[in-house]
PDB file of C-alpha atoms in Angstrom:
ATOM      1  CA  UNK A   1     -40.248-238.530 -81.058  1.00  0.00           C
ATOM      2  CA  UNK A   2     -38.122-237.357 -84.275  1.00  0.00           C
ATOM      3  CA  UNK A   3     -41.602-235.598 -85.166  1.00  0.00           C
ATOM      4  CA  UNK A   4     -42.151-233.575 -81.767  1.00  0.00           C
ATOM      5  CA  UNK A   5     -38.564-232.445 -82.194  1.00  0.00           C
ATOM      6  CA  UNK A   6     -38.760-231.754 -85.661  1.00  0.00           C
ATOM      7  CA  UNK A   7     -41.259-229.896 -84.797  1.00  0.00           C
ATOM      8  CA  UNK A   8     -39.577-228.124 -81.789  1.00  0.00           C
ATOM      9  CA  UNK A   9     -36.681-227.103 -83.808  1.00  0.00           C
ATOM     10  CA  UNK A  10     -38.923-225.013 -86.763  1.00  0.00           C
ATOM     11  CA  UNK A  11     -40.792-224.330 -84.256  1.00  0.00           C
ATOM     12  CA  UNK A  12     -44.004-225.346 -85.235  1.00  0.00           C
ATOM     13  CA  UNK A  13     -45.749-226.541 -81.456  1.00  0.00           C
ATOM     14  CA  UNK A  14     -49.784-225.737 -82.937  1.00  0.00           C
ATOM     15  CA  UNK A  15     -50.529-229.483 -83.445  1.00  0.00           C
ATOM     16  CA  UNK A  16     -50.430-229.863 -79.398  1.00  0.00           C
ATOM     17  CA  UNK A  17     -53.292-230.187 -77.910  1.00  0.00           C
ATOM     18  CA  UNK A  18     -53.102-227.829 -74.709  1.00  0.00           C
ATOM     19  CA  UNK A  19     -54.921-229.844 -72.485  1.00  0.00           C
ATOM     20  CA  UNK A  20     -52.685-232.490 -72.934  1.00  0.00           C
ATOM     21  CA  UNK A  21     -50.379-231.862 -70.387  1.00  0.00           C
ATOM     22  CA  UNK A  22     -48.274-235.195 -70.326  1.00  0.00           C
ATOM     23  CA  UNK A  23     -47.346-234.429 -74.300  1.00  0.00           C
ATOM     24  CA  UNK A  24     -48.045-230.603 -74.002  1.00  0.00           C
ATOM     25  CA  UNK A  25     -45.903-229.272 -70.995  1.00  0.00           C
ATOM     26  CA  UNK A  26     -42.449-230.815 -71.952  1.00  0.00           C
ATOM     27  CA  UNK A  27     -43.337-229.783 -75.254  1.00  0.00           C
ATOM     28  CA  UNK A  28     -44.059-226.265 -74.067  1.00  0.00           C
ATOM     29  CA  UNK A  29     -40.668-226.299 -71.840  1.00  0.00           C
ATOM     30  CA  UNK A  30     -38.412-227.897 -74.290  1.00  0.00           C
ATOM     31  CA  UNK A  31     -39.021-225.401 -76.890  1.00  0.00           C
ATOM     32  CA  UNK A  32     -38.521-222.029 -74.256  1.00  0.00           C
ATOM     33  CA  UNK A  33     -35.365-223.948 -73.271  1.00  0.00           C
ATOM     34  CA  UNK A  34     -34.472-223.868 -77.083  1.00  0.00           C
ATOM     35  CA  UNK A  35     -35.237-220.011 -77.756  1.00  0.00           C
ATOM     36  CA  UNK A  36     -33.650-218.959 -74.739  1.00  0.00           C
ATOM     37  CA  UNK A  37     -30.733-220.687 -75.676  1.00  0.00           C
ATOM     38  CA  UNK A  38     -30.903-218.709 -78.779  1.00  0.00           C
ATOM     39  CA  UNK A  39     -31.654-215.762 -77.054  1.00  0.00           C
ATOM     40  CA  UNK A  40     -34.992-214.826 -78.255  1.00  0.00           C
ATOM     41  CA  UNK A  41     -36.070-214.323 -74.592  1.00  0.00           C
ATOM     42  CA  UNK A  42     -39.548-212.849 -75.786  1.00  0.00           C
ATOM     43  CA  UNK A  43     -40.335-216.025 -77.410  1.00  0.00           C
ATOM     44  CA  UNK A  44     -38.969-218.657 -74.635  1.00  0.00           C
ATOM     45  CA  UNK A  45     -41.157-216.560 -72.333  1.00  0.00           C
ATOM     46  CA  UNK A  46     -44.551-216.925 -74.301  1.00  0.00           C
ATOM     47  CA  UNK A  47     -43.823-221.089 -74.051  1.00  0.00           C
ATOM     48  CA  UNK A  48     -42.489-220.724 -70.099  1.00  0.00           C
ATOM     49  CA  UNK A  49     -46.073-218.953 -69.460  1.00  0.00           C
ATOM     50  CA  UNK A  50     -48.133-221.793 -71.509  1.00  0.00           C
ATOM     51  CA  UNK A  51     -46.387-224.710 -69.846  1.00  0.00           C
ATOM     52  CA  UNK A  52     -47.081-222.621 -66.669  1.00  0.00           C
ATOM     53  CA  UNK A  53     -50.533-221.934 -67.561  1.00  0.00           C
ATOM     54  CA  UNK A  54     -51.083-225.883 -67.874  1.00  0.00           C
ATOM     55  CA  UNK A  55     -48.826-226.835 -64.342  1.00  0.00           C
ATOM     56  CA  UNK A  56     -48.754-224.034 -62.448  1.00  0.00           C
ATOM     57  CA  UNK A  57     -46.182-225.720 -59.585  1.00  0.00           C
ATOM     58  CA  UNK A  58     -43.811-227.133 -62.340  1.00  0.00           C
ATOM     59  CA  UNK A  59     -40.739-226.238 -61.110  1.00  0.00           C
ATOM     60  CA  UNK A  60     -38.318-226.346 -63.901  1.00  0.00           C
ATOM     61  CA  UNK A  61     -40.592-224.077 -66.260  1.00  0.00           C
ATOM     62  CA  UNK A  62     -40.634-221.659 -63.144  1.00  0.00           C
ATOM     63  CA  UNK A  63     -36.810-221.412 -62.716  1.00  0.00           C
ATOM     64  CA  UNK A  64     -36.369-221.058 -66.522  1.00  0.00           C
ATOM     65  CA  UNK A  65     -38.810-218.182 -66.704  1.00  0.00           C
ATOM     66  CA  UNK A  66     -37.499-216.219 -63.630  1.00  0.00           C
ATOM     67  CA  UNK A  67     -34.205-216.766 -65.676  1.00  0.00           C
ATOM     68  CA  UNK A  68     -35.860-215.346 -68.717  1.00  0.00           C
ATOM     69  CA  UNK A  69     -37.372-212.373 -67.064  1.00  0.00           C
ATOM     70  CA  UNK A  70     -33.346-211.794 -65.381  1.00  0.00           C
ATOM     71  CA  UNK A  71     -32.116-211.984 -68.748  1.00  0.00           C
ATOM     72  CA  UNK A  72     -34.821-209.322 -70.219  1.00  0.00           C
ATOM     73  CA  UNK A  73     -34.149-206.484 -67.267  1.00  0.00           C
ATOM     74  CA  UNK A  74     -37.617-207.315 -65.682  1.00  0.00           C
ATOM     75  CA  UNK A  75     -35.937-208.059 -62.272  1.00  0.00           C
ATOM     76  CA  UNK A  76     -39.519-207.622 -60.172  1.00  0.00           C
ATOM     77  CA  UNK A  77     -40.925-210.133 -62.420  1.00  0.00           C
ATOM     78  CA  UNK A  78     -37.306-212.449 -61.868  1.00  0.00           C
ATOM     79  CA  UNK A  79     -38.131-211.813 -58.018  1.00  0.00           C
ATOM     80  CA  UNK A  80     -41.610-212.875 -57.953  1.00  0.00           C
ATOM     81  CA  UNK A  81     -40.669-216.256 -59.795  1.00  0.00           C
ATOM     82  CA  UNK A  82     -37.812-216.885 -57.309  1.00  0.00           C
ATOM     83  CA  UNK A  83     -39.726-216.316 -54.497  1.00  0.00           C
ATOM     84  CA  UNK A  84     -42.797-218.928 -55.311  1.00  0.00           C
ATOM     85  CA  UNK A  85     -40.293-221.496 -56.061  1.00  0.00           C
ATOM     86  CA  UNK A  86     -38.513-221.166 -52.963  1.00  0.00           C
ATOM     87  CA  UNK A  87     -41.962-221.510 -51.283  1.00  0.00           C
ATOM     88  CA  UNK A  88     -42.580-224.494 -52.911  1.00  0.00           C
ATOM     89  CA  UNK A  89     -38.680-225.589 -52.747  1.00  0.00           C
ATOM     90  CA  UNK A  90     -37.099-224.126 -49.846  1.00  0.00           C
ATOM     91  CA  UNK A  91     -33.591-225.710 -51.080  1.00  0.00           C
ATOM     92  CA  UNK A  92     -33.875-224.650 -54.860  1.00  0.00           C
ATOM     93  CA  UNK A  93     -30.335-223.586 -55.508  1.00  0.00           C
ATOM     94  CA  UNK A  94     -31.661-222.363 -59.171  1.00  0.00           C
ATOM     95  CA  UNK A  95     -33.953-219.963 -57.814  1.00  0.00           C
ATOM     96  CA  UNK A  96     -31.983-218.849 -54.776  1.00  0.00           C
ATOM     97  CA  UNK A  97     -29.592-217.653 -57.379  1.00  0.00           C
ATOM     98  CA  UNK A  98     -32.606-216.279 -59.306  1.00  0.00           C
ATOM     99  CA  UNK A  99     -33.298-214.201 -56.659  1.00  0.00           C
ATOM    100  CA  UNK A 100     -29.777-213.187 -55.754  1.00  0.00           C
ATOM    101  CA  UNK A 101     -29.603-211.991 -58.897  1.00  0.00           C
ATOM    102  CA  UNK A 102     -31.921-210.077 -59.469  1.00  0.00           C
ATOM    103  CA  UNK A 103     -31.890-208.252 -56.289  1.00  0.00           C
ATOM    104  CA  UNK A 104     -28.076-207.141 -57.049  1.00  0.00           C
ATOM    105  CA  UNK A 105     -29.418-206.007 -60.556  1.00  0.00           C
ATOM    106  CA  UNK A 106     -31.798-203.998 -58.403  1.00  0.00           C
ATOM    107  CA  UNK A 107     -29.770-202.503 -56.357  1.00  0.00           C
ATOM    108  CA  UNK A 108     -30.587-204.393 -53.408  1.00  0.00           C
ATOM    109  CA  UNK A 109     -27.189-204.996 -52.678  1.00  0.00           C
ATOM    110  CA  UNK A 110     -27.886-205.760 -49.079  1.00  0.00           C
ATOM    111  CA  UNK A 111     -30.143-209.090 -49.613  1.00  0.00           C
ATOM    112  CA  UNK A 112     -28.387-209.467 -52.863  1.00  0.00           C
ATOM    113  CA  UNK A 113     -25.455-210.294 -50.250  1.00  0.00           C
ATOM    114  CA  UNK A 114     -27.640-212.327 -48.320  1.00  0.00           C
ATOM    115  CA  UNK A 115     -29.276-214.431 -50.230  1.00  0.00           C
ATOM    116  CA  UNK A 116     -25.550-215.476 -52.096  1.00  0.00           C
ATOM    117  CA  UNK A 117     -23.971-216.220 -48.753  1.00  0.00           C
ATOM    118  CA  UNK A 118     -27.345-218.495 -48.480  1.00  0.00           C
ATOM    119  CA  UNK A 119     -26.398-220.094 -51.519  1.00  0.00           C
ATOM    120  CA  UNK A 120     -22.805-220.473 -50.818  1.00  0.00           C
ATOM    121  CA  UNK A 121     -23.581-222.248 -47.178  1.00  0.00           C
ATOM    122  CA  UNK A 122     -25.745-225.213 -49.362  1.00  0.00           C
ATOM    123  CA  UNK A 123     -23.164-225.073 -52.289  1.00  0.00           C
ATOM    124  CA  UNK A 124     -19.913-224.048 -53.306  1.00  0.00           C
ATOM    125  CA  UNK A 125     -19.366-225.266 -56.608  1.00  0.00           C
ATOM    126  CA  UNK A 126     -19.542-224.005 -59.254  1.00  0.00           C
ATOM    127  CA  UNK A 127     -18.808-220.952 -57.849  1.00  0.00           C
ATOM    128  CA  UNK A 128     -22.151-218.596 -58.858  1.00  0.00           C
ATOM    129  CA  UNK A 129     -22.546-217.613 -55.010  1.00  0.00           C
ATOM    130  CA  UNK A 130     -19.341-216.883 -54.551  1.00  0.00           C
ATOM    131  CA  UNK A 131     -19.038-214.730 -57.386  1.00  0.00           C
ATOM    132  CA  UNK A 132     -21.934-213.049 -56.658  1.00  0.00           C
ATOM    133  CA  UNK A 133     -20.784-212.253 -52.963  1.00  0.00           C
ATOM    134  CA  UNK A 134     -17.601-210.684 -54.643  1.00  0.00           C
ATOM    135  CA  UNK A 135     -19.603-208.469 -57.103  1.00  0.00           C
ATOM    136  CA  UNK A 136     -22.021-207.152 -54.605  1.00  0.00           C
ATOM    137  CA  UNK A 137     -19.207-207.183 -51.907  1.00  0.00           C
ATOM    138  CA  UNK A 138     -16.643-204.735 -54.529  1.00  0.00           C
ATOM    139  CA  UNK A 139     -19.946-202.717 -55.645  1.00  0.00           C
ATOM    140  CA  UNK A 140     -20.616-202.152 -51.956  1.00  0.00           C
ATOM    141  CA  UNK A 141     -16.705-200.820 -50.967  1.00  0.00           C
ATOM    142  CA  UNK A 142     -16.601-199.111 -54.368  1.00  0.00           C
ATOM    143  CA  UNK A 143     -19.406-197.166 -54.163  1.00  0.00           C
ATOM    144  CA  UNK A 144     -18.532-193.992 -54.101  1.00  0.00           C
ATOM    145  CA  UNK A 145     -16.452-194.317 -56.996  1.00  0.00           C
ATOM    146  CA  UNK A 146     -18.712-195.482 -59.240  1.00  0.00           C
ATOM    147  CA  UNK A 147     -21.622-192.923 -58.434  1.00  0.00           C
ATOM    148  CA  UNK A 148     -18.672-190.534 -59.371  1.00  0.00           C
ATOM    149  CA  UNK A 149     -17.943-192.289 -62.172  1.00  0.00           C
ATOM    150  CA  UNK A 150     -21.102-192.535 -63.373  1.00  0.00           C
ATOM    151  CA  UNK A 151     -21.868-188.271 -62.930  1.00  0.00           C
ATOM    152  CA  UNK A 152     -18.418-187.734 -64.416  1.00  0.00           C
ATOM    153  CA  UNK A 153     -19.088-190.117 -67.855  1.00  0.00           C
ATOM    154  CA  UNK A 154     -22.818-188.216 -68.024  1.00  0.00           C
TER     155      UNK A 154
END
């Protein structure tokens, strides 16, 4: 064990045989879970896709990815993630915020508002949905004034 994490930390995952995917695909996950906390999203990305490549249905490496593609401004990809994990977890809190997320940083304000009012029904604490009905809830009333805004600052 104090190898494979020596290893995750300098980053240094080669020695894994990729077929492997009882060693390989916590491996894989661990290490994207350790660059996006550093946020090198490009990098935990490449290690979400190869534990993904070898368990296509593992959720966790999923919900961290569609994370990863929120945090890099590539919402569509975000949206596809959420989606497939809801299909294969209807009750997936992670990716029902996923997806609420990424359809306010759309502009899909609409399901945005949906899909956190979803979220709040299963769970109110912490309060993620219920933060993210108030943004898309004072974005919606406020409108106006920020497309104004927005021409006036250009």
């Amino acid at each position: 064990i104090k190898y494979v994490k020596k290893n995750i930390l300098e980053g240094h995952i080669g020695d894994v045989d990729p077929n492997s995917v009882f060693l390989g695909l916590p491996l894989f996950r661990s290490h994207g879970i350790f660059l996006y906390d550093r946020e090198k999203y490009k990098d935990a990305l490449a290690r979400f896709d190869e534990a993904l490549f070898m368990a296509p249905e593992d959720k966790q490496s999923r919900t961290w990815r569609a994370s990863t593609y929120v945090k890099m401004q590539q919402y569509e990809e975000a949206l596809k993630d959420a989606e497939e994990l809801l299909r294969l977890d209807p009750s997936n809190l992670n990716a029902l915020y996923n997806k609420a997320e990424a359809l306010h940083l759309m502009s899909e304000f609409e399901q945005a508002l949906m899909f956190n009012h979803r979220g709040l029904k299963l769970r109110t604490k912490p309060p993620v949905f219920e933060d993210g009905v108030l943004a898309v809830s004072f974005v919606q009333a406020n409108m106006e004034t920020l497309f104004l805004v927005d021409l006036v600052c250009k």
